[in-house]
Short mmCIF file of C-alpha atoms in Angstrom, two decimals:
data_model
loop_
_atom_site.label_atom_id
_atom_site.label_comp_id
_atom_site.label_asym_id
_atom_site.label_seq_id
_atom_site.Cartn_x
_atom_site.Cartn_y
_atom_site.Cartn_z
CA MET A 1 4.30 -6.64 -23.26
CA GLU A 2 1.41 -8.45 -24.88
CA ARG A 3 -0.81 -7.20 -27.69
CA ARG A 4 -4.56 -7.01 -27.05
CA THR A 5 -3.91 -6.65 -23.33
CA LEU A 6 -5.11 -3.97 -20.94
CA TYR A 7 -2.56 -3.02 -18.28
CA GLY A 8 -3.62 -1.24 -15.10
CA VAL A 9 -0.43 0.56 -14.11
CA GLY A 10 0.09 2.09 -10.66
CA VAL A 11 2.41 5.09 -11.01
CA GLY A 12 2.76 5.65 -7.27
CA PRO A 13 2.01 8.65 -5.07
CA GLY A 14 3.71 11.52 -6.88
CA ASP A 15 7.50 11.35 -7.11
CA PRO A 16 8.28 9.75 -10.51
CA ARG A 17 11.13 7.80 -8.87
CA LEU A 18 8.48 5.94 -6.85
CA MET A 19 7.24 4.25 -10.02
CA THR A 20 8.21 0.60 -10.19
CA ILE A 21 10.64 -0.82 -12.73
CA ARG A 22 7.74 -2.84 -14.17
CA ALA A 23 5.52 0.27 -14.49
CA GLY A 24 8.32 1.93 -16.43
CA GLU A 25 8.64 -1.03 -18.80
CA VAL A 26 4.91 -1.11 -19.52
CA ILE A 27 4.53 2.65 -19.99
CA ARG A 28 7.49 2.76 -22.39
CA ALA A 29 6.18 -0.14 -24.47
CA ALA A 30 2.42 0.44 -24.57
CA ASP A 31 0.75 1.35 -27.86
CA VAL A 32 -1.95 3.40 -26.11
CA LEU A 33 -1.75 5.37 -22.86
CA ALA A 34 -5.10 6.04 -21.17
CA TYR A 35 -5.51 8.15 -18.03
CA PRO A 36 -8.18 10.02 -16.06
CA VAL A 37 -8.35 13.78 -16.51
CA ASN A 38 -10.15 16.28 -14.26
CA ARG A 39 -12.39 19.08 -15.46
CA SER A 40 -9.42 21.47 -15.61
CA GLY A 41 -7.85 19.12 -18.16
CA GLU A 42 -5.15 17.96 -15.76
CA SER A 43 -4.10 14.38 -15.23
CA ARG A 44 -2.14 13.56 -12.09
CA SER A 45 -1.21 10.08 -13.24
CA ARG A 46 0.03 11.25 -16.64
CA SER A 47 1.97 14.02 -14.94
CA ILE A 48 3.74 11.53 -12.64
CA ALA A 49 4.61 9.31 -15.59
CA SER A 50 5.59 12.20 -17.88
CA PRO A 51 9.39 11.82 -17.49
CA ILE A 52 9.17 8.47 -19.27
CA ILE A 53 6.48 9.27 -21.83
CA ASP A 54 8.33 9.65 -25.13
CA GLY A 55 5.46 10.49 -27.44
CA HIS A 56 5.28 7.27 -29.49
CA ALA A 57 1.98 6.13 -27.95
CA ILE A 58 -1.55 7.21 -28.80
CA GLU A 59 -2.95 9.05 -25.80
CA LEU A 60 -6.50 8.54 -24.56
CA PRO A 61 -7.45 11.06 -21.86
CA ILE A 62 -10.64 10.11 -20.02
CA HIS A 63 -12.61 13.01 -18.55
CA ILE A 64 -14.14 11.74 -15.33
CA PRO A 65 -16.88 13.89 -13.80
CA MET A 66 -16.32 14.40 -10.06
CA THR A 67 -19.95 14.31 -9.04
CA VAL A 68 -21.71 12.79 -6.07
CA GLU A 69 -24.24 11.20 -8.42
CA ARG A 70 -23.01 8.01 -9.96
CA GLU A 71 -24.79 8.09 -13.33
CA PRO A 72 -22.49 10.61 -15.08
CA ALA A 73 -19.45 8.63 -13.96
CA ARG A 74 -21.00 5.33 -15.11
CA ALA A 75 -21.74 6.78 -18.54
CA THR A 76 -18.15 8.01 -18.77
CA TYR A 77 -16.73 4.60 -17.84
CA ASP A 78 -19.05 2.90 -20.34
CA ALA A 79 -17.93 5.18 -23.16
CA ALA A 80 -14.24 4.99 -22.24
CA ALA A 81 -14.42 1.21 -22.00
CA LEU A 82 -15.75 1.13 -25.58
CA ASP A 83 -12.80 3.26 -26.74
CA ILE A 84 -10.33 0.98 -24.95
CA ASP A 85 -12.13 -2.06 -26.37
CA ASP A 86 -11.65 -0.69 -29.91
CA HIS A 87 -7.89 -0.31 -29.40
CA LEU A 88 -7.57 -3.78 -27.89
CA ARG A 89 -9.52 -5.40 -30.74
CA ALA A 90 -7.31 -3.59 -33.23
CA GLY A 91 -4.36 -5.44 -31.65
CA SER A 92 -2.92 -2.71 -29.44
CA SER A 93 -1.69 -2.89 -25.88
CA VAL A 94 -3.30 -0.29 -23.63
CA ALA A 95 -1.82 1.01 -20.37
CA TYR A 96 -4.23 2.78 -18.03
CA LEU A 97 -2.24 5.03 -15.67
CA CYS A 98 -3.43 5.15 -12.05
CA VAL A 99 -2.18 7.35 -9.21
CA GLY A 100 -0.97 5.11 -6.41
CA ASP A 101 -2.17 1.54 -6.88
CA PRO A 102 -4.76 0.53 -9.53
CA LEU A 103 -7.06 -1.31 -7.11
CA PHE A 104 -6.78 1.02 -4.10
CA TYR A 105 -9.67 3.50 -4.31
CA GLY A 106 -9.15 4.28 -7.96
CA SER A 107 -11.10 4.19 -11.20
CA PHE A 108 -9.40 1.16 -12.74
CA MET A 109 -11.77 -1.31 -11.10
CA TYR A 110 -14.57 0.06 -13.27
CA PHE A 111 -12.62 -1.01 -16.35
CA VAL A 112 -11.89 -4.41 -14.86
CA ALA A 113 -15.65 -4.80 -14.39
CA ARG A 114 -16.39 -3.73 -17.98
CA LEU A 115 -13.52 -5.37 -19.91
CA GLY A 116 -12.35 -8.26 -17.73
CA GLU A 117 -14.62 -10.84 -19.37
CA SER A 118 -13.58 -10.10 -22.93
CA HIS A 119 -9.90 -9.13 -22.64
CA GLU A 120 -6.66 -10.05 -20.94
CA ILE A 121 -5.93 -7.71 -18.05
CA GLU A 122 -2.65 -7.42 -16.16
CA ILE A 123 -2.37 -5.20 -13.11
CA ILE A 124 0.93 -3.65 -12.02
CA PRO A 125 0.60 -2.70 -8.35
CA GLY A 126 2.00 0.64 -7.22
CA VAL A 127 3.05 2.46 -4.07
CA ILE A 128 -0.03 3.87 -2.31
CA SER A 129 -0.10 7.44 -1.05
CA LEU A 130 -0.56 6.20 2.52
CA SER A 131 2.90 4.66 2.40
CA ALA A 132 4.30 7.96 1.16
CA CYS A 133 2.51 9.81 3.98
CA ALA A 134 3.90 7.40 6.57
CA ALA A 135 7.39 7.68 5.07
CA ARG A 136 7.24 11.47 5.18
CA MET A 137 6.14 11.44 8.84
CA HIS A 138 8.28 8.48 9.99
CA MET A 139 5.05 7.08 11.41
CA PRO A 140 4.27 3.36 11.24
CA LEU A 141 0.95 2.53 9.57
CA GLY A 142 0.76 -0.64 11.59
CA GLY A 143 2.86 -3.10 13.53
CA ARG A 144 2.44 -6.30 15.54
CA ASN A 145 -1.25 -6.65 16.52
CA ASP A 146 -2.43 -3.28 15.18
CA VAL A 147 -5.56 -2.88 13.11
CA LEU A 148 -5.15 -0.29 10.34
CA SER A 149 -8.34 1.07 8.80
CA VAL A 150 -8.63 3.09 5.63
CA VAL A 151 -11.70 5.29 5.98
CA PRO A 152 -13.14 7.51 3.23
CA ALA A 153 -14.07 10.96 4.56
CA THR A 154 -17.25 10.71 2.50
CA LEU A 155 -18.85 8.52 5.20
CA ASP A 156 -21.40 10.10 7.54
CA GLU A 157 -20.44 11.03 11.11
CA ASP A 158 -21.73 7.84 12.72
CA ALA A 159 -19.94 5.59 10.27
CA LEU A 160 -16.73 7.61 10.68
CA ARG A 161 -16.96 7.31 14.47
CA GLN A 162 -17.49 3.55 14.31
CA ALA A 163 -14.63 2.99 11.91
CA LEU A 164 -12.29 5.04 14.12
CA GLU A 165 -13.23 3.07 17.24
CA GLN A 166 -11.89 -0.22 15.88
CA ALA A 167 -8.59 1.05 14.52
CA ASP A 168 -5.15 1.53 16.08
CA THR A 169 -4.24 3.61 13.06
CA ALA A 170 -6.84 5.27 10.87
CA ALA A 171 -6.05 6.75 7.50
CA ILE A 172 -8.85 9.06 6.44
CA ILE A 173 -8.71 9.56 2.68
CA LYS A 174 -10.46 11.88 0.17
CA VAL A 175 -10.67 14.58 2.84
CA GLY A 176 -11.30 17.67 0.69
CA ARG A 177 -14.61 19.36 1.46
CA HIS A 178 -15.32 16.85 4.26
CA PHE A 179 -12.53 18.31 6.39
CA LYS A 180 -14.74 20.10 8.91
CA LYS A 181 -16.96 17.05 9.51
CA VAL A 182 -13.92 14.83 10.03
CA ARG A 183 -12.33 17.31 12.42
CA ASP A 184 -15.56 17.49 14.45
CA VAL A 185 -15.68 13.69 14.75
CA LEU A 186 -12.00 13.52 15.73
CA ARG A 187 -12.44 16.26 18.33
CA ALA A 188 -15.49 14.53 19.84
CA ALA A 189 -13.48 11.29 20.06
CA GLY A 190 -10.55 13.09 21.73
CA LEU A 191 -8.29 12.21 18.79
CA ALA A 192 -7.78 15.58 17.09
CA ASP A 193 -4.42 16.17 18.78
CA ARG A 194 -3.18 12.80 17.49
CA ALA A 195 -4.07 13.64 13.90
CA THR A 196 -1.93 14.99 11.10
CA ILE A 197 -3.05 16.09 7.66
CA LEU A 198 -0.90 15.55 4.59
CA GLU A 199 -1.36 17.08 1.18
CA SER A 200 0.03 15.19 -1.85
CA ALA A 201 2.92 13.44 -0.09
CA THR A 202 6.02 13.25 -2.34
CA GLY A 203 4.33 15.51 -4.87
CA GLU A 204 5.70 18.96 -5.58
CA GLU A 205 3.20 20.66 -3.30
CA GLU A 206 3.66 18.37 -0.31
CA ARG A 207 2.54 19.79 3.05
CA VAL A 208 2.28 18.21 6.50
CA THR A 209 0.27 19.98 9.21
CA ALA A 210 -0.96 19.02 12.67
CA LEU A 211 -4.74 18.88 12.36
CA GLU A 212 -5.33 21.50 15.03
CA ASP A 213 -3.01 23.94 13.21
CA VAL A 214 -5.26 24.02 10.15
CA THR A 215 -7.22 27.25 10.10
CA GLN A 216 -9.52 26.83 7.10
CA ASP A 217 -12.56 24.54 6.85
CA ASP A 218 -11.55 22.87 3.58
CA ALA A 219 -8.63 20.80 2.39
CA PRO A 220 -7.46 19.61 -1.05
CA TYR A 221 -9.17 16.46 -2.38
CA PHE A 222 -5.89 14.54 -2.30
CA SER A 223 -5.39 15.04 1.43
CA THR A 224 -5.06 12.28 3.97
CA ILE A 225 -5.47 12.49 7.72
CA LEU A 226 -3.45 9.98 9.73
CA VAL A 227 -4.53 9.25 13.30
CA ARG A 228 -2.59 6.93 15.54
CA GLN A 229 -4.27 5.80 18.77
CA GLY A 230 -1.87 3.18 20.10
CA GLU A 231 1.77 3.32 21.08
CA LEU A 232 4.47 1.21 19.47
CA SER A 233 7.71 0.11 21.03
CA MET B 1 22.60 9.45 -1.53
CA GLU B 2 23.80 11.07 1.66
CA ARG B 3 26.55 9.87 3.98
CA ARG B 4 25.66 9.21 7.62
CA THR B 5 22.07 8.52 6.61
CA LEU B 6 19.90 5.51 7.31
CA TYR B 7 17.57 4.58 4.45
CA GLY B 8 14.55 2.36 5.04
CA VAL B 9 14.00 0.85 1.61
CA GLY B 10 10.82 -0.96 0.63
CA VAL B 11 11.66 -3.63 -1.95
CA GLY B 12 8.04 -4.53 -2.66
CA PRO B 13 6.14 -7.80 -2.43
CA GLY B 14 8.39 -10.26 -4.26
CA ASP B 15 8.89 -9.64 -7.97
CA PRO B 16 12.14 -7.62 -8.29
CA ARG B 17 10.51 -5.55 -11.05
CA LEU B 18 8.11 -4.22 -8.41
CA MET B 19 10.96 -2.36 -6.73
CA THR B 20 10.78 1.37 -7.32
CA ILE B 21 13.33 3.30 -9.34
CA ARG B 22 14.33 5.11 -6.14
CA ALA B 23 14.80 1.85 -4.23
CA GLY B 24 17.13 0.70 -6.99
CA GLU B 25 19.18 3.92 -6.80
CA VAL B 26 19.59 3.66 -3.04
CA ILE B 27 20.43 -0.06 -3.00
CA ARG B 28 23.05 0.41 -5.74
CA ALA B 29 24.71 3.34 -3.96
CA ALA B 30 24.57 2.37 -0.27
CA ASP B 31 27.80 1.60 1.58
CA VAL B 32 26.09 -0.89 3.88
CA LEU B 33 23.11 -3.16 3.18
CA ALA B 34 21.24 -4.37 6.29
CA TYR B 35 18.35 -6.83 6.21
CA PRO B 36 16.41 -9.17 8.48
CA VAL B 37 17.27 -12.86 8.30
CA ASN B 38 15.18 -15.76 9.62
CA ARG B 39 16.53 -18.66 11.66
CA SER B 40 17.17 -20.68 8.51
CA GLY B 41 19.52 -17.91 7.41
CA GLU B 42 17.22 -16.71 4.64
CA SER B 43 16.39 -13.09 3.93
CA ARG B 44 13.32 -12.39 1.79
CA SER B 45 14.16 -8.73 1.34
CA ARG B 46 17.76 -9.42 0.26
CA SER B 47 16.52 -12.11 -2.07
CA ILE B 48 14.09 -9.68 -3.77
CA ALA B 49 16.85 -7.08 -4.17
CA SER B 50 19.51 -9.60 -5.24
CA PRO B 51 19.37 -8.85 -9.00
CA ILE B 52 20.75 -5.37 -8.28
CA ILE B 53 23.17 -6.19 -5.45
CA ASP B 54 26.61 -6.02 -7.06
CA GLY B 55 28.79 -6.94 -4.09
CA HIS B 56 30.44 -3.58 -3.38
CA ALA B 57 28.53 -2.96 -0.13
CA ILE B 58 29.22 -4.33 3.33
CA GLU B 59 26.33 -6.63 4.27
CA LEU B 60 24.78 -6.64 7.73
CA PRO B 61 22.32 -9.52 8.18
CA ILE B 62 20.15 -9.14 11.27
CA HIS B 63 18.86 -12.37 12.78
CA ILE B 64 15.41 -11.60 14.14
CA PRO B 65 13.91 -14.18 16.50
CA MET B 66 10.31 -14.99 15.56
CA THR B 67 8.98 -15.43 19.07
CA VAL B 68 5.73 -14.42 20.69
CA GLU B 69 7.70 -12.92 23.59
CA ARG B 70 8.98 -9.46 22.84
CA GLU B 71 12.19 -9.40 24.89
CA PRO B 72 14.37 -11.46 22.52
CA ALA B 73 13.29 -9.27 19.60
CA ARG B 74 13.95 -6.08 21.59
CA ALA B 75 17.45 -7.24 22.48
CA THR B 76 18.08 -8.03 18.81
CA TYR B 77 16.91 -4.58 17.67
CA ASP B 78 19.01 -2.92 20.37
CA ALA B 79 22.15 -4.76 19.27
CA ALA B 80 21.49 -4.26 15.55
CA ALA B 81 20.81 -0.54 16.11
CA LEU B 82 24.25 -0.25 17.73
CA ASP B 83 25.87 -1.91 14.70
CA ILE B 84 24.04 0.44 12.32
CA ASP B 85 24.96 3.39 14.55
CA ASP B 86 28.66 2.44 14.23
CA HIS B 87 28.48 2.45 10.44
CA LEU B 88 26.61 5.76 10.35
CA ARG B 89 29.11 7.41 12.70
CA ALA B 90 31.94 6.14 10.51
CA GLY B 91 30.39 8.15 7.68
CA SER B 92 28.64 5.39 5.76
CA SER B 93 25.19 5.33 4.25
CA VAL B 94 23.13 2.34 5.39
CA ALA B 95 20.15 0.89 3.49
CA TYR B 96 17.85 -1.38 5.49
CA LEU B 97 15.92 -3.62 3.08
CA CYS B 98 12.26 -4.24 3.92
CA VAL B 99 9.79 -6.56 2.21
CA GLY B 100 6.83 -4.50 1.00
CA ASP B 101 6.82 -1.06 2.60
CA PRO B 102 9.14 -0.08 5.50
CA LEU B 103 6.35 1.23 7.75
CA PHE B 104 3.66 -1.33 6.98
CA TYR B 105 3.91 -4.09 9.59
CA GLY B 106 7.67 -4.42 9.32
CA SER B 107 10.71 -4.24 11.56
CA PHE B 108 12.03 -0.90 10.32
CA MET B 109 9.94 1.13 12.78
CA TYR B 110 12.03 -0.32 15.60
CA PHE B 111 15.12 1.26 14.05
CA VAL B 112 13.32 4.56 13.53
CA ALA B 113 12.51 4.48 17.26
CA ARG B 114 16.14 3.71 18.21
CA LEU B 115 18.08 5.83 15.71
CA GLY B 116 15.70 8.62 14.66
CA GLU B 117 16.86 11.06 17.32
CA SER B 118 20.55 10.83 16.51
CA HIS B 119 20.64 10.24 12.75
CA GLU B 120 19.11 11.34 9.48
CA ILE B 121 16.57 8.81 8.26
CA GLU B 122 14.99 8.69 4.82
CA ILE B 123 12.24 6.22 4.04
CA ILE B 124 11.58 4.94 0.51
CA PRO B 125 8.02 3.59 0.43
CA GLY B 126 7.39 0.33 -1.40
CA VAL B 127 4.54 -1.67 -2.92
CA ILE B 128 2.72 -3.59 -0.16
CA SER B 129 1.87 -7.26 -0.56
CA LEU B 130 -1.85 -6.44 -0.30
CA SER B 131 -1.64 -4.52 -3.56
CA ALA B 132 0.07 -7.50 -5.17
CA CYS B 133 -2.65 -9.81 -3.84
CA ALA B 134 -5.37 -7.55 -5.20
CA ALA B 135 -3.59 -7.28 -8.55
CA ARG B 136 -3.28 -11.05 -8.78
CA MET B 137 -7.00 -11.52 -8.03
CA HIS B 138 -8.32 -8.49 -9.95
CA MET B 139 -10.15 -7.61 -6.72
CA PRO B 140 -10.44 -3.99 -5.55
CA LEU B 141 -9.12 -3.37 -2.04
CA GLY B 142 -11.48 -0.46 -1.71
CA GLY B 143 -13.52 1.99 -3.70
CA ARG B 144 -15.90 4.89 -3.14
CA ASN B 145 -17.20 4.73 0.47
CA ASP B 146 -15.59 1.42 1.42
CA VAL B 147 -13.73 0.88 4.66
CA LEU B 148 -10.67 -1.35 4.23
CA SER B 149 -9.24 -2.90 7.39
CA VAL B 150 -5.90 -4.60 7.75
CA VAL B 151 -6.23 -7.15 10.52
CA PRO B 152 -3.38 -9.23 11.97
CA ALA B 153 -4.37 -12.87 12.42
CA THR B 154 -2.59 -12.76 15.79
CA LEU B 155 -5.65 -11.05 17.35
CA ASP B 156 -7.98 -13.14 19.49
CA GLU B 157 -11.33 -14.32 18.14
CA ASP B 158 -13.38 -11.47 19.60
CA ALA B 159 -11.07 -8.79 18.27
CA LEU B 160 -11.00 -10.49 14.86
CA ARG B 161 -14.80 -10.60 14.77
CA GLN B 162 -15.11 -6.92 15.72
CA ALA B 163 -12.58 -5.81 13.14
CA LEU B 164 -14.36 -7.80 10.42
CA GLU B 165 -17.75 -6.29 11.28
CA GLN B 166 -16.66 -2.74 10.41
CA ALA B 167 -14.93 -3.49 7.13
CA ASP B 168 -16.16 -3.74 3.54
CA THR B 169 -12.86 -5.38 2.68
CA ALA B 170 -10.71 -7.09 5.29
CA ALA B 171 -7.14 -8.12 4.64
CA ILE B 172 -6.04 -10.60 7.28
CA ILE B 173 -2.26 -10.69 7.40
CA LYS B 174 0.36 -12.92 9.12
CA VAL B 175 -1.99 -15.88 8.84
CA GLY B 176 0.44 -18.81 9.34
CA ARG B 177 -0.40 -20.91 12.38
CA HIS B 178 -3.51 -18.79 13.07
CA PHE B 179 -5.23 -20.15 9.97
CA LYS B 180 -7.69 -22.43 11.76
CA LYS B 181 -8.80 -19.71 14.21
CA VAL B 182 -9.33 -17.23 11.38
CA ARG B 183 -11.29 -19.76 9.34
CA ASP B 184 -13.53 -20.50 12.34
CA VAL B 185 -14.27 -16.79 12.83
CA LEU B 186 -14.98 -16.31 9.11
CA ARG B 187 -17.30 -19.35 9.04
CA ALA B 188 -19.20 -18.13 12.10
CA ALA B 189 -19.63 -14.73 10.44
CA GLY B 190 -20.86 -16.33 7.20
CA LEU B 191 -17.88 -14.92 5.30
CA ALA B 192 -15.78 -18.02 4.60
CA ASP B 193 -17.13 -18.40 1.06
CA ARG B 194 -16.14 -14.81 0.28
CA ALA B 195 -12.55 -15.36 1.41
CA THR B 196 -9.46 -16.17 -0.61
CA ILE B 197 -6.02 -17.03 0.71
CA LEU B 198 -2.87 -15.93 -1.10
CA GLU B 199 0.65 -17.13 -0.52
CA SER B 200 3.54 -14.80 -1.44
CA ALA B 201 1.83 -12.95 -4.28
CA THR B 202 4.26 -12.15 -7.13
CA GLY B 203 6.90 -14.32 -5.48
CA GLU B 204 8.08 -17.50 -7.12
CA GLU B 205 5.84 -19.71 -5.01
CA GLU B 206 2.67 -17.70 -5.47
CA ARG B 207 -0.59 -19.59 -4.81
CA VAL B 208 -4.21 -18.40 -4.70
CA THR B 209 -6.85 -20.66 -3.13
CA ALA B 210 -10.48 -20.20 -2.12
CA LEU B 211 -10.49 -20.46 1.67
CA GLU B 212 -12.87 -23.40 1.74
CA ASP B 213 -10.63 -25.36 -0.64
CA VAL B 214 -7.75 -25.36 1.85
CA THR B 215 -7.48 -28.79 3.45
CA GLN B 216 -4.73 -28.32 6.02
CA ASP B 217 -4.98 -26.37 9.30
CA ASP B 218 -1.87 -24.24 8.77
CA ALA B 219 -0.68 -21.75 6.21
CA PRO B 220 2.67 -20.09 5.47
CA TYR B 221 3.51 -17.04 7.60
CA PHE B 222 3.46 -14.77 4.54
CA SER B 223 -0.14 -15.59 3.68
CA THR B 224 -2.94 -13.08 3.41
CA ILE B 225 -6.67 -13.74 3.46
CA LEU B 226 -8.79 -11.23 1.53
CA VAL B 227 -12.49 -11.00 2.36
CA ARG B 228 -14.83 -8.73 0.48
CA GLN B 229 -18.27 -8.16 1.98
CA GLY B 230 -19.72 -5.44 -0.22
CA GLU B 231 -20.40 -5.26 -3.93
CA LEU B 232 -18.84 -2.71 -6.26
CA SER B 233 -20.28 -1.46 -9.49
#
């Protein structure tokens, strides 16, 4: 553990035992623990790490607005980066806790962009939620000559359709309020009966449902739809 | 740890500290440790786990032929599945050690296919090498509306080109003797100067090289080329 260093720490998909040994070392030793917090005041990454948080560190919760517009989020990252910068200049080590992996569709890259020129940064990769989903379903994400595509549900219908065409396995992430649009695209492509939706795999509220068994038109933000087109042998 | 259960255990990309806490528990407690071995008799997954292998378990190395033809590999998986089946029926727990994640382009899915009907299987997801590559390079794999595609270098040139077209980030895996073909496709697409090749990230022989600085026409099998087309902010 180095002073004046920012650590991006992946805490994995939900089960605290899916943190890495290295993540545990860094979280235990860091002077400052930073983590994103939603508007209800909850932090998934802190919650995953909580069994090994012993209270010695200063905690720096970062309230990230979940808006479609980018300006509020940018202003938040700017302000939080200044706070982190202060701690680093004062000689502290700072660990920023990330659900899953720090560089896989998370907020840590915004701090790399803001602080990477002026500070040492070390990134501890973590288990991504897709791996947890696959493990739960016993479904390979890819094998041999397969193309696996990770596709945000935020894309428009045409872009979704194109991304699905090229992939043997598609993992559609950030489903939430885009559920109905994604289901429509999958149905039109004849793929809906090959699709499964997972909510917070390995978390306490884990659920796995065949897509066509879902009755509502919404899904939690942390849902993933896995679609497998090819066969493996 | 349950008797008569097959565990697929991801040991992560190379650094033993990137094993999960759960992987450590299972490896320490398993009656039998199985792992793939190459023709030189080396096992990457056993080597990663070696700091926590204490010698109490029976070891079951599985020699997997690296051929383009599928029959020799199928025969190997059939025979190895019978060996594992024997141990499970005798009441043992068996942990199969996988580099990275068990269901991400690995051999474990072949054992799920052969043993999943007759035995309990639990899969412990692991950190994939792509996350380690991204961490090493401080390069996001994806963010916001990005599509990330994982593309095996074994595809032909047309399929490679198509897969690259749809992706904001492409991770080209299993590069090895396909290096020259991949470089040609990337040059033709104007992407070669946005590509970086990584050899065994977090392993002891880790190397990171800009694609156009590579002088030979081959690369190690466990190389990954990361190409980022879009900009993030």
